[in-house]
Structures are given as C-alpha cells and as structure tokens.
Coordinates of C-alpha atoms in Angstrom, one line a residue:
M1 CA 30.7 352.5 149.4
S2 CA 27.4 353.4 151.1
V3 CA 23.9 352.6 149.9
R4 CA 21.0 354.7 150.7
I5 CA 17.6 353.2 150.6
N6 CA 14.7 355.6 150.4
Q7 CA 11.3 354.3 151.2
S8 CA 8.0 355.9 150.6
H9 CA 6.6 354.7 153.9
R10 CA 7.9 355.7 157.2
S11 CA 10.0 353.3 159.1
S12 CA 12.9 353.3 161.3
A13 CA 16.4 353.2 159.8
K14 CA 18.2 350.0 160.3
S15 CA 21.9 349.4 160.2
H16 CA 23.8 347.2 157.9
K17 CA 24.2 344.6 160.4
E18 CA 20.4 344.5 160.7
L19 CA 20.0 344.1 157.0
S20 CA 22.9 341.7 156.4
D21 CA 20.7 338.7 156.2
I22 CA 17.9 340.4 154.3
G23 CA 17.5 339.5 150.4
V24 CA 18.9 336.9 148.1
R25 CA 22.3 338.6 147.0
T26 CA 25.1 339.7 149.3
H27 CA 26.5 343.1 149.4
D28 CA 29.6 341.9 147.5
E29 CA 27.6 340.6 144.6
I30 CA 25.5 343.8 144.5
D31 CA 28.7 345.9 144.6
S32 CA 30.2 343.8 141.8
C33 CA 27.0 344.3 139.7
L34 CA 27.0 348.0 140.3
A35 CA 30.7 348.3 139.3
E36 CA 29.9 346.4 136.1
L37 CA 27.0 348.8 135.4
E38 CA 29.3 351.8 136.0
E39 CA 31.9 350.4 133.6
A40 CA 29.2 349.6 131.0
R41 CA 27.7 353.1 131.2
G42 CA 31.1 354.7 130.5
S43 CA 31.0 358.4 129.9
A44 CA 27.2 358.3 129.2
L45 CA 24.8 359.7 131.7
S46 CA 23.1 356.3 131.9
L47 CA 23.3 352.8 130.6
G48 CA 20.3 353.6 128.3
D49 CA 22.2 356.5 126.7
R50 CA 25.2 354.2 126.2
I51 CA 23.0 351.6 124.5
T52 CA 21.3 354.3 122.4
R53 CA 24.8 355.4 121.2
V54 CA 25.8 351.8 120.5
E55 CA 22.6 351.3 118.4
E56 CA 23.2 354.5 116.5
S57 CA 26.8 353.4 115.8
A58 CA 25.6 350.0 114.7
S59 CA 23.1 351.6 112.3
D60 CA 25.8 353.8 110.8
S61 CA 28.1 350.7 110.4
R62 CA 25.2 348.8 108.6
D63 CA 24.9 351.7 106.2
A64 CA 28.6 351.7 105.6
V65 CA 28.6 347.9 105.0
K66 CA 25.8 348.3 102.5
D67 CA 27.7 351.0 100.7
H68 CA 30.8 348.9 100.6
E69 CA 28.8 345.9 99.3
Q70 CA 27.4 348.1 96.5
R71 CA 30.9 349.3 95.6
L72 CA 32.2 345.7 95.7
G73 CA 29.3 344.7 93.3
D74 CA 30.3 347.5 91.0
V75 CA 34.0 346.4 91.2
E76 CA 33.0 342.8 90.4
T77 CA 31.0 344.0 87.3
K78 CA 34.0 346.0 86.1
V79 CA 36.3 343.0 86.7
I80 CA 34.0 340.7 84.6
S81 CA 33.9 343.4 81.9
N82 CA 37.7 343.8 81.9
S83 CA 38.1 340.0 81.9
S84 CA 36.0 339.8 78.7
R85 CA 38.0 342.6 77.1
L86 CA 41.2 340.8 78.2
D87 CA 40.0 337.7 76.3
D88 CA 39.3 339.8 73.2
V89 CA 42.7 341.4 73.5
Q90 CA 44.4 338.0 73.8
Q91 CA 42.5 336.7 70.7
D92 CA 43.6 339.8 68.8
I93 CA 47.2 339.1 69.9
L94 CA 47.0 335.5 68.6
T95 CA 45.5 336.7 65.3
A96 CA 48.2 339.4 65.0
R97 CA 50.9 336.7 65.8
A98 CA 49.5 334.4 63.0
D99 CA 49.5 337.4 60.6
V100 CA 53.1 338.1 61.5
N101 CA 54.0 334.5 60.9
T102 CA 52.2 334.5 57.5
L103 CA 54.0 337.7 56.5
S104 CA 57.3 336.2 57.7
K105 CA 56.8 333.2 55.4
G106 CA 55.7 335.4 52.5
Q107 CA 58.8 337.5 53.1
D108 CA 61.1 334.4 53.1
D109 CA 59.4 333.1 49.9
H110 CA 59.7 336.4 48.1
E111 CA 63.4 336.7 49.3
K112 CA 64.2 333.3 47.8
R113 CA 62.3 334.0 44.6
L114 CA 64.0 337.4 44.2
S115 CA 67.4 335.9 45.0
L116 CA 67.0 333.1 42.4
A117 CA 65.7 335.6 39.8
E118 CA 68.5 338.0 40.5
T119 CA 71.1 335.2 40.3
E120 CA 69.6 333.8 37.0
I121 CA 69.4 337.3 35.5
K122 CA 72.9 338.2 36.6
E123 CA 74.4 335.1 35.0
A124 CA 72.4 335.5 31.8
R125 CA 73.3 339.2 31.7
G126 CA 77.0 338.6 32.2
A127 CA 79.1 341.7 32.0
E128 CA 76.5 343.5 29.9
A129 CA 74.2 346.3 31.2
S130 CA 71.1 344.2 30.4
I131 CA 70.1 340.8 28.9
D132 CA 69.0 342.6 25.7
H133 CA 72.5 344.0 25.3
R134 CA 73.9 340.5 25.9
F135 CA 71.7 339.2 23.0
D136 CA 72.9 342.0 20.8
T137 CA 76.5 341.1 21.6
L138 CA 75.8 337.4 20.8
E139 CA 74.1 338.3 17.5
K140 CA 77.0 340.5 16.4
A141 CA 79.5 337.7 17.4
I142 CA 77.5 335.2 15.3
E143 CA 77.5 337.5 12.3
V144 CA 81.3 338.1 12.6
V145 CA 82.1 334.4 13.1
A146 CA 79.8 333.3 10.3
K147 CA 81.6 335.5 7.9
Q148 CA 85.0 334.0 8.7
P149 CA 86.3 331.5 6.1
I150 CA 86.1 327.9 6.9
Q151 CA 89.7 326.5 7.2
D152 CA 89.6 323.8 10.0
L153 CA 90.9 320.4 8.7
S154 CA 90.3 321.5 5.0
V155 CA 92.2 319.6 2.3
T156 CA 94.0 322.1 0.0
N157 CA 96.9 322.5 -2.5
P158 CA 97.1 319.2 -4.3
T159 CA 100.5 318.7 -5.9
Y160 CA 101.5 315.9 -8.2
L161 CA 105.0 314.4 -7.6
D162 CA 106.2 312.8 -10.8
T163 CA 109.2 311.1 -9.2
N164 CA 107.1 308.5 -7.3
N165 CA 103.6 309.0 -9.0
S166 CA 102.0 310.4 -5.8
V167 CA 100.0 313.5 -4.9
Q168 CA 100.8 315.6 -1.8
V169 CA 98.0 317.7 -0.2
T170 CA 98.0 320.2 2.7
I171 CA 95.6 319.6 5.6
N172 CA 95.0 322.7 7.6
A173 CA 95.0 322.7 11.4
G174 CA 91.7 322.2 13.3
R175 CA 89.8 320.3 15.9
A176 CA 87.2 317.5 15.6
S177 CA 85.2 315.2 17.9
I178 CA 85.3 311.5 16.9
N179 CA 83.2 309.2 19.0
K180 CA 83.4 311.8 21.8
V181 CA 87.2 311.9 21.5
I182 CA 88.6 315.5 20.9
V183 CA 91.3 315.4 18.2
D184 CA 93.5 318.5 17.7
Q185 CA 95.7 318.7 14.6
F186 CA 98.4 321.1 13.3
T187 CA 98.7 322.0 9.7
Q188 CA 100.6 319.3 7.9
T189 CA 101.1 317.6 4.5
F190 CA 99.8 314.1 3.5
S191 CA 100.8 312.0 0.5
I192 CA 98.7 309.5 -1.5
P193 CA 101.1 307.2 -3.5
D194 CA 100.5 305.2 -6.7
I195 CA 97.9 307.6 -8.2
V196 CA 95.5 306.1 -10.8
A197 CA 93.8 308.3 -13.3
N198 CA 90.0 308.8 -13.2
T199 CA 89.9 307.8 -9.5
T200 CA 88.6 309.5 -6.4
Y201 CA 90.5 309.1 -3.1
Y202 CA 89.0 309.8 0.3
I203 CA 91.0 311.1 3.3
F204 CA 90.0 310.1 6.9
L205 CA 91.1 311.5 10.3
H206 CA 91.3 308.8 13.1
E207 CA 90.9 309.1 16.8
N208 CA 94.6 308.7 17.4
G209 CA 95.3 311.8 15.1
E210 CA 96.6 309.8 12.1
Y211 CA 95.4 310.3 8.5
S212 CA 94.5 307.5 6.1
Y213 CA 93.1 307.3 2.6
S214 CA 91.0 304.9 0.5
S215 CA 89.1 304.8 -2.7
D216 CA 86.1 303.5 -0.7
Q217 CA 84.1 306.4 0.8
K218 CA 82.8 304.2 3.7
E219 CA 84.1 305.6 7.0
P220 CA 86.1 303.3 9.5
K221 CA 84.5 303.1 12.9
D222 CA 87.4 305.0 14.5
A223 CA 87.6 307.8 11.9
M224 CA 85.6 310.5 10.1
I225 CA 85.9 311.6 6.5
I226 CA 87.3 315.2 6.1
G227 CA 88.0 315.5 2.4
G228 CA 89.4 313.8 -0.7
L229 CA 91.2 314.1 -4.0
D230 CA 89.6 313.7 -7.5
V231 CA 92.1 312.6 -10.1
G232 CA 91.1 313.3 -13.7
V233 CA 92.3 311.9 -17.0
S234 CA 95.8 313.2 -16.2
P235 CA 97.1 313.7 -12.7
T236 CA 99.5 316.4 -13.9
T237 CA 96.6 318.6 -15.2
S238 CA 93.5 317.5 -13.4
L239 CA 93.7 317.4 -9.6
T240 CA 90.7 318.6 -7.5
A241 CA 90.6 318.8 -3.7
L242 CA 87.3 317.7 -2.3
D243 CA 85.6 318.8 1.0
F244 CA 83.6 316.1 2.9
R245 CA 83.9 317.6 6.4
Y246 CA 81.1 317.0 8.8
F247 CA 79.8 319.4 11.4
L248 CA 82.9 319.4 13.6
T249 CA 81.8 319.2 17.2
K250 CA 83.8 320.5 20.2
G251 CA 82.6 318.2 22.9
S252 CA 80.0 315.8 24.1
I253 CA 76.7 316.4 25.9
E254 CA 77.9 314.3 28.9
N255 CA 80.7 316.9 29.5
D256 CA 78.2 319.8 29.2
M257 CA 75.8 318.1 31.6
S258 CA 78.6 317.5 34.1
V259 CA 79.7 321.1 34.0
L260 CA 76.1 322.2 34.3
G261 CA 75.6 319.9 37.3
V262 CA 78.6 321.4 39.0
R263 CA 77.2 324.9 38.4
V264 CA 73.8 323.9 39.7
D265 CA 75.4 322.4 42.9
D266 CA 77.4 325.7 43.4
L267 CA 74.2 327.7 42.9
E268 CA 72.3 325.6 45.4
K269 CA 75.1 325.9 47.9
N270 CA 75.2 329.7 47.6
V271 CA 71.4 329.9 47.9
G272 CA 71.5 327.7 51.0
E273 CA 74.2 329.9 52.6
Q274 CA 72.3 333.2 52.1
T275 CA 70.3 334.6 55.0
A276 CA 68.4 337.9 55.5
T277 CA 66.8 339.9 58.4
I278 CA 63.2 341.1 58.1
A279 CA 63.1 344.9 59.0
S280 CA 59.6 345.6 57.9
H281 CA 57.4 342.8 56.4
H282 CA 54.9 345.0 54.6
T283 CA 57.5 347.5 53.2
A284 CA 59.9 344.8 52.2
I285 CA 57.3 342.8 50.4
E286 CA 56.1 345.8 48.4
A287 CA 59.7 346.6 47.5
M288 CA 60.3 343.0 46.3
E289 CA 57.1 343.0 44.3
A290 CA 58.3 346.1 42.5
Q291 CA 61.6 344.5 41.7
L292 CA 59.9 341.3 40.5
E293 CA 57.7 343.3 38.2
A294 CA 60.8 345.1 36.8
T295 CA 62.5 341.7 36.3
A296 CA 59.5 340.1 34.7
E297 CA 59.2 343.1 32.3
E298 CA 62.9 342.7 31.4
V299 CA 62.4 339.0 30.8
V300 CA 59.4 339.6 28.6
V301 CA 61.3 342.2 26.5
S302 CA 64.3 339.9 26.2
R303 CA 62.1 337.1 24.8
E304 CA 61.7 339.1 21.5
D305 CA 64.7 339.1 19.1
K306 CA 65.7 341.9 16.7
N307 CA 63.5 340.4 14.0
G308 CA 60.4 340.6 16.1
V309 CA 60.1 336.9 16.8
V310 CA 58.7 336.3 20.3
Y311 CA 59.7 333.1 22.1
D312 CA 57.5 331.3 24.6
A313 CA 60.2 331.4 27.2
L314 CA 63.6 333.1 27.7
K315 CA 65.3 329.7 27.8
D316 CA 64.0 328.9 24.3
R317 CA 65.6 332.1 22.9
L318 CA 68.9 331.4 24.7
D319 CA 68.9 327.8 23.3
N320 CA 68.2 329.1 19.8
M321 CA 71.0 331.7 20.1
Q322 CA 73.4 329.1 21.5
S323 CA 72.7 326.7 18.6
R324 CA 73.4 329.4 16.0
L325 CA 76.5 330.5 17.8
E326 CA 77.8 326.9 18.0
L327 CA 77.1 326.4 14.3
A328 CA 79.0 329.6 13.4
E329 CA 82.0 328.8 15.7
S330 CA 82.3 325.2 14.5
R331 CA 83.0 326.3 10.9
G332 CA 81.6 322.9 9.9
T333 CA 79.7 322.1 6.7
M334 CA 76.4 320.4 6.1
E335 CA 77.5 318.3 3.2
H336 CA 76.9 314.5 3.5
Q337 CA 74.7 314.9 6.6
S338 CA 71.7 312.6 7.3
V339 CA 68.6 313.3 5.1
F340 CA 65.2 313.2 6.6
H341 CA 61.7 313.7 5.2
F342 CA 58.7 314.5 7.5
T343 CA 55.0 314.8 6.4
S344 CA 51.9 315.8 8.4
A345 CA 49.1 314.5 6.2
P346 CA 45.8 316.4 5.6
N347 CA 43.1 315.9 8.3
S348 CA 45.6 314.0 10.5
R349 CA 45.5 316.9 13.1
L350 CA 42.6 317.7 15.4
S351 CA 42.6 321.4 14.8
T352 CA 44.5 324.3 13.2
T353 CA 48.1 324.5 14.5
R354 CA 51.4 326.4 14.1
D355 CA 53.9 324.0 15.6
F356 CA 55.3 320.9 13.9
Q357 CA 57.8 318.5 15.5
V358 CA 60.5 317.2 13.1
P359 CA 63.7 315.1 13.5
R360 CA 66.6 316.9 15.1
Y361 CA 68.6 319.1 12.7
V362 CA 71.0 322.1 12.9
I363 CA 69.1 325.3 12.9
G364 CA 70.4 328.4 11.1
S365 CA 72.2 326.2 8.6
N366 CA 69.6 326.4 5.8
S367 CA 69.5 322.7 5.9
A368 CA 65.7 322.3 6.0
E369 CA 63.0 323.1 3.4
V370 CA 59.4 323.5 4.4
F371 CA 56.5 323.0 2.0
L372 CA 52.8 323.8 2.5
D373 CA 50.6 322.0 0.0
G374 CA 53.7 321.7 -2.3
I375 CA 54.6 325.4 -2.1
R376 CA 58.0 326.2 -0.6
M377 CA 57.7 328.4 2.5
D378 CA 60.2 331.2 3.3
A379 CA 62.1 331.1 6.6
G380 CA 61.4 334.2 8.7
D381 CA 58.3 335.3 6.7
D382 CA 56.3 332.1 6.7
Y383 CA 57.9 330.1 9.6
I384 CA 60.7 330.3 12.1
E385 CA 63.2 327.6 13.3
Y386 CA 62.0 327.7 16.9
N387 CA 64.5 325.1 18.0
D388 CA 66.3 322.1 16.6
T389 CA 63.2 319.9 16.6
L390 CA 60.3 322.5 16.1
I391 CA 59.1 324.4 13.1
R392 CA 56.7 327.2 14.0
F393 CA 54.6 328.8 11.3
T394 CA 53.7 332.5 11.6
F395 CA 50.1 331.8 10.8
D396 CA 47.5 329.0 11.6
V397 CA 47.9 326.0 9.3
P398 CA 44.4 324.5 8.4
R399 CA 43.6 320.8 9.2
E400 CA 43.2 320.0 5.6
A401 CA 46.7 321.3 4.5
R402 CA 49.7 319.1 4.0
V403 CA 53.0 320.1 5.6
T404 CA 56.3 318.6 4.4
V405 CA 59.8 319.2 5.8
I406 CA 62.8 317.9 3.9
G407 CA 66.3 318.5 5.2
R408 CA 69.6 317.3 6.6
G409 CA 69.6 316.1 10.2
S410 CA 72.1 316.9 12.9
I411 CA 75.5 315.2 13.3
I412 CA 74.0 313.1 16.0
N413 CA 72.1 311.1 13.5
T414 CA 75.1 310.4 11.3
T415 CA 76.8 308.4 14.1
S416 CA 74.4 305.5 13.6
V417 CA 75.7 302.0 13.1
T418 CA 74.2 299.7 10.4
E419 CA 74.5 295.9 10.5
Y420 CA 73.9 293.8 7.4
T421 CA 73.0 290.2 6.8
Y422 CA 73.2 288.7 3.3
Y423 CA 71.6 286.0 1.2
P424 CA 73.9 283.1 0.0
D425 CA 74.3 284.9 -3.4
G426 CA 75.7 288.0 -1.7
K427 CA 72.6 290.3 -1.9
V428 CA 71.6 292.3 1.1
H429 CA 69.0 290.5 3.2
T430 CA 68.5 292.8 6.2
E431 CA 69.8 296.3 7.3
K432 CA 69.6 297.0 11.0
I433 CA 70.2 300.6 11.9
D434 CA 71.0 301.6 15.5
G435 CA 71.4 305.3 16.4
G436 CA 69.5 308.3 15.0
I437 CA 66.3 306.8 13.7
N438 CA 66.3 303.0 14.5
R439 CA 64.8 300.6 12.0
T440 CA 65.2 297.3 10.3
I441 CA 64.8 296.9 6.5
E442 CA 64.3 293.4 4.9
H443 CA 65.0 293.1 1.2
F444 CA 63.2 290.6 -1.2
Y445 CA 64.4 290.0 -4.8
S446 CA 62.8 288.6 -7.9
P447 CA 64.3 285.5 -9.6
D448 CA 66.2 287.7 -12.0
G449 CA 67.9 289.5 -9.1
N450 CA 66.1 292.8 -9.1
L451 CA 64.8 294.3 -5.8
E452 CA 61.2 293.4 -5.7
R453 CA 60.0 294.5 -2.2
Q454 CA 61.3 296.1 1.0
E455 CA 59.7 295.7 4.4
V456 CA 60.6 298.5 6.9
T457 CA 60.0 297.9 10.6
E458 CA 60.3 301.1 12.6
S459 CA 61.5 301.3 16.3
N460 CA 57.8 301.8 17.4
G461 CA 56.8 298.5 15.6
Q462 CA 55.2 300.2 12.6
I463 CA 55.7 298.2 9.4
K464 CA 55.9 299.7 5.9
S465 CA 56.1 297.6 2.8
I466 CA 57.4 299.0 -0.5
E467 CA 56.9 297.1 -3.8
Y468 CA 58.6 297.9 -7.1
Q469 CA 57.2 297.2 -10.6
R470 CA 59.8 297.2 -13.5
D471 CA 59.8 297.1 -17.2
I472 CA 61.6 294.4 -19.2
T473 CA 64.9 296.2 -18.9
G474 CA 64.7 296.3 -15.1
K475 CA 63.9 300.1 -14.7
V476 CA 61.4 301.0 -12.0
L477 CA 58.1 302.0 -13.4
R478 CA 55.9 302.1 -10.3
E479 CA 56.3 302.1 -6.5
I480 CA 53.5 300.8 -4.4
N481 CA 53.5 301.4 -0.6
N482 CA 51.0 301.1 2.2
G483 CA 51.0 304.8 3.0
A484 CA 52.4 304.8 6.5
D485 CA 54.1 308.0 7.6
Y486 CA 57.8 307.6 8.5
Y487 CA 61.1 309.4 8.4
V488 CA 63.6 308.6 5.7
L489 CA 67.2 308.6 7.0
Q490 CA 70.2 308.2 4.6
G491 CA 73.9 308.5 5.4
G492 CA 76.1 310.8 3.3
A493 CA 77.8 307.9 1.7
T494 CA 74.6 306.8 -0.2
F495 CA 73.2 310.3 -1.0
D496 CA 72.8 310.9 -4.7
D497 CA 70.7 313.5 -6.4
T498 CA 70.1 311.2 -9.5
D499 CA 69.3 308.1 -7.5
I500 CA 65.7 306.9 -7.6
R501 CA 65.7 306.5 -3.8
R502 CA 66.5 310.2 -3.6
R503 CA 63.3 310.9 -5.6
L504 CA 61.3 308.7 -3.3
V505 CA 62.4 310.8 -0.3
F506 CA 60.7 313.8 -1.8
L507 CA 57.3 312.1 -2.0
E508 CA 54.9 313.3 0.6
G509 CA 53.6 310.6 2.9
S510 CA 49.9 309.9 2.7
T511 CA 47.2 308.0 4.6
L512 CA 46.1 306.5 1.2
E513 CA 47.9 303.9 -1.0
L514 CA 49.7 305.5 -3.9
D515 CA 51.0 304.5 -7.3
V516 CA 54.2 306.2 -8.5
V517 CA 54.9 306.0 -12.2
Y518 CA 58.3 307.0 -13.7
N519 CA 58.9 308.1 -17.2
Y520 CA 62.5 308.0 -18.6
L521 CA 64.4 309.8 -21.4
S522 CA 66.2 307.8 -24.0
N523 CA 69.5 308.1 -22.1
G524 CA 67.9 306.6 -18.9
D525 CA 67.4 309.8 -16.9
I526 CA 64.1 310.3 -15.2
E527 CA 61.9 312.7 -17.3
S528 CA 59.0 312.8 -14.8
E529 CA 57.4 311.0 -11.9
E530 CA 53.6 310.9 -11.5
V531 CA 51.8 310.1 -8.3
F532 CA 48.3 308.5 -8.7
S533 CA 45.6 307.5 -6.1
V534 CA 44.7 303.8 -6.0
E535 CA 41.1 303.9 -7.1
L536 CA 38.9 302.5 -9.8
T537 CA 39.6 305.7 -11.7
P538 CA 43.1 306.7 -10.6
Q539 CA 43.6 310.5 -10.1
L540 CA 46.8 312.3 -10.8
L541 CA 47.8 313.8 -7.4
K542 CA 51.2 315.2 -8.2
K543 CA 53.7 315.4 -11.1
T544 CA 57.3 316.3 -11.0
S545 CA 59.2 317.0 -14.3
F546 CA 63.0 317.3 -14.8
T547 CA 65.2 318.9 -17.4
Y548 CA 69.0 318.3 -17.6
N549 CA 72.2 320.1 -18.6
T550 CA 74.6 318.6 -21.1
D551 CA 76.8 317.2 -18.3
G552 CA 73.8 315.3 -16.8
T553 CA 73.1 317.6 -13.8
V554 CA 69.5 318.7 -13.1
K555 CA 68.7 322.0 -14.8
T556 CA 65.1 322.5 -13.6
E557 CA 62.6 320.6 -11.4
T558 CA 59.0 321.5 -11.9
L559 CA 56.3 320.4 -9.3
I560 CA 52.6 320.5 -10.2
Y561 CA 50.5 319.9 -7.2
D562 CA 46.8 320.7 -6.3
G563 CA 46.5 323.0 -9.3
Q564 CA 49.6 325.0 -8.6
G565 CA 53.1 324.9 -10.1
V566 CA 56.5 325.7 -8.7
Q567 CA 59.8 325.4 -10.6
K568 CA 63.4 325.2 -9.2
A569 CA 66.3 326.3 -11.4
F570 CA 69.7 325.0 -10.3
E571 CA 73.0 326.8 -10.9
Y572 CA 76.4 325.0 -10.4
D573 CA 80.0 326.1 -9.8
A574 CA 83.0 324.8 -11.8
S575 CA 83.2 321.7 -9.6
G576 CA 79.6 320.7 -10.2
N577 CA 78.4 321.8 -6.7
I578 CA 75.0 323.5 -6.5
K579 CA 75.7 327.2 -5.7
Q580 CA 72.2 328.7 -6.2
V581 CA 68.6 327.6 -6.5
K582 CA 65.9 329.9 -7.9
I583 CA 62.4 329.0 -7.0
R584 CA 59.5 330.6 -8.9
K585 CA 55.8 330.0 -9.3
V586 CA 54.8 328.9 -12.8
V587 CA 51.5 329.1 -14.7
I588 CA 50.0 325.7 -15.4

C-alpha cells in the first residue's frame, strides 16, 4: 500500500525512509486504522454514508418497536377483558352446577314420592281398575255377606229325651276368639242332663274346644257364652233355644300389627332397592307432577263414598269400610255387649262443632243412638259413624245444645275383669273393674241393708258420688249425684231393661246437681221418672213416662224435654225380643 501526501506548498518529495521517524504513529498503526475504516465503510461511499444508513435503520427500528409496544398494550387490554369474561363464565358454570344439583335432588324426591304413591295406590287398588272400583266391590261384598244367615256356633234343635230326663241340642260349626285363642268347632250335639222345669241353662265354649253348661249366666275366665236353653213349665212342650253369642272375632290386634310390620319392612326394602337414571331433569319433573296431580285427583275422588259422605283422608274411609266388612263377615250379634252412655253438656264446648269422641263401639251395627237436645237423630241424614270412636254431625252443633250417645260398646270392652271385696255380712263393698273403662265403685248401705250411696272413682281420678232416697218399702224415690260426666259400662250379664240402673244410664250427664224422682204403678213397675234442678224452686228438666203390655214388657216410652216430646213404641217377637221400635214426635 502506498500513501500519497499532497501539500499545498511546494517542497521536495521525500522517501519513506526519510519520513519513517516523522509523526506519533507508525505506518503499521496507520495501515491498521485505514483497514478498520475501510471495513467500517462497507459498501458505502464513505463512512458518513454508512453512519447515515445506520441512523436511518435505527429510526425505522424505533418506529417498529413503538408499533409493537402499542400492539402489545392492545393485547394486554384484551387479555384483561378476556380474563374478566372468563371469571364471569366460571361463576355461571358454578351457578349452573348448583342448579343441576338442586334439580337432581328435586328429581330424586319426586321419584321417591311417586314411587311410594304408586305403591300405595297399587296395593289399595288391588286387581281392580281403580280404587273407586275396589270400593264398589267391597260395598257389594258387604251387602252380600250381611244378607247371609248367621249360623256360626248357634244353638238349635232342642230335643227332650224322656229316658234320662235330658235335652239334646245341636251346636253349629263356627269359629271364635277366646282370650286371643282361635277355637274352630264342627257341628255337634250337646246334652244337658237332669232338666228342671222353669229353669234357664247357659251353654259356654271353652278355650280347649269343650262345651259346658250352668244355670248361672256368669262366664268362666277361659270361656265365652254362646247360647242357652229355656225350659218352661213342661220340658216336653216348652223348650226354647237362646242366642247369647258375642261378636265373634277372628284374631288379635297383635297378629294384625305383626303382619303389617312385615309388610312395611318388605315395602321399605323394595323402596331401598329401587334406583333410577335422570334423563332430563326438567322434562321428568313436569311428567311426575302431572302424574302426582292425577293420583291426587283419584285419591280425592276415592275419599267420597256412594252416599256422598266425604272423609278427611283416604285411610279413614278404608278403615270404615274394613270395620263394616269385618262386622258382616263375623256373623256375630250385638246382644249382651257393653252399654255406654256419653253426654256433652251445654256450654261445655268452646265453639260450634260437628265431631264428638265416644267410647269404642262397632260401627254399622245399629248399636248406637244419638240424641240432640233429647231428639233422636237419624244415621246418614243427621250424622255419620265416621269411625269406631267418632260421631260426626252433618251440620254445626251449637254450644248450648246437649249431645247424648247411648249404645253398646265393642267386644274389647266386654273382656274386662271385675274384682269384688265384701263386707262381713256378705254385701258387696268394692268393685274394681280392669279393662274397657277402668273404675272403682265403693258401696255404702243403710242399717236396714239397702244401698244408700255409691262412690265411683274413675281411672283419671274423678270421683262421683250417687245417693239414693227410698220410701218406707225400700223403693228408690230419688237419686242425687254431683253431676260429673262419666261413661256407664255394664256387662251383658247385668243388663236388664226393667232395672232401675238401666234407667239411670239414659239420664243425660249435667254440670248441675240433679234430683231424680221415680213414680211407681201399683204392681211396682216404674210409671215415670222426673229430673229436677236443685234450686230453691226446683224446675222440671225432663220427664220420661212408661206404659206396659200385659206380660210386663215396655209398650211405650215417652220423653218430654225442653218443650218437645218424643215417643218410642216397642214391638216384640214371640220370644219376647224387641224386633221393631217406632219413634215419633208427639204434641205436648
């Protein structure tokens, strides 16, 4: 490489050798710097052009960086916006998930309710097309069974055997429940030896299936009375078979509850084993609601019987139908059942009402009479036997009205046990009754031996004292009591239409003390009984008058109460049993 130095002044040219020691840098350093300048200049005409290009490129890069920064800012804004939207979407997903869980639970609940409703309706419907058809079938079955003659364990065909002075009777086949023991019997004959004229013999069936007889009507603990034989003046011409059968039960409530418990266990097991898959919550719930509405409508329709009586619940109607069917199938009789008397006194209720609770009795057996202010009400028109402990009027009964129910209780009450204690002279001191309506009765006597006072202690601690005033012959003239309401329960063995105690049963209970005055005919029969208030000026509250047939049976019974009169006229069959009672209003 050669270097040419041009000077503006004239001088002589010098060689390199002459210039080698002139200046600060050496030729090698200068050559190196020139080479570096050449490399830095590149393809540009000069280093300044190269620097200008670099500056222009740097300016373009700065603009591109600013553009990218702007785009990055826009992207960050979009990312923040999308993040907020993502949070909203996630919240919506959580809400939707909660709604799905709620729908799932609702679906499960409706599935279970529908399953239980379908199971109950299916069992109640049985093989019938609907529950209403099932009721119609039951009602027809009741009507058919009720018309069938009663033959179970009846005493028939008394025949006198002169050879050994005995009477042979035929006892028909049948079934009975004695102290929860089921006794099945075939038709057979039974003989009563050493017959005595003018005597009544009573026939009993024991738990072991054997028959016995006695002239005493009191039942042994292990037996029940089914009938008897009345021997007249001459056993060859006057023999009458008697019917004393109870309401013959088929089983005990413990067995029924045990069977029901097994059924409930089976139903619970079946319900627990059932599962279902949810296809569409909304559609399935709507479908089930429609089915539930149809089922509810069927239940509402089924609560009304063919007579137009509407029950509060379907179970109440089923229980009522079952009680009537059991009565018809049992072929039992209501004779010699327990007698009860219930009174709801005026102003003892807080408001008007239709429902009255009474002691348990057998519905559908015409064993209860209902009176409103002394006027006998008609079953079906004025009231219904809602169940075996509830009388329901078809209209509102005012607070100031008196409601009285008189009837025979259920067979449950007749299984009571009575224990007696006695005074040294043999008179009854106390009666303690367990079963049915529990109570203790203490007897007090006058020096001449007549019953002077009774003190009745009920199971709830209530005490009622009854005092008797008599004439010089010992007949009861007046009964004084403290007016406490209570039920009167008498066993069939002591029930007697002509007994004074039977008359006392028909007196309405009252919150006031009462005086009861008896008037007698010359033959000793009761002519009338008058109920007076205990005041300075006694008022006649009620009067009952009686007329009699020539054989001593009651012909008419006339009740005058609260300015109204009602008369009962009795008709009897050849055996002296009441076959018809005509009840008419009379003009006072």
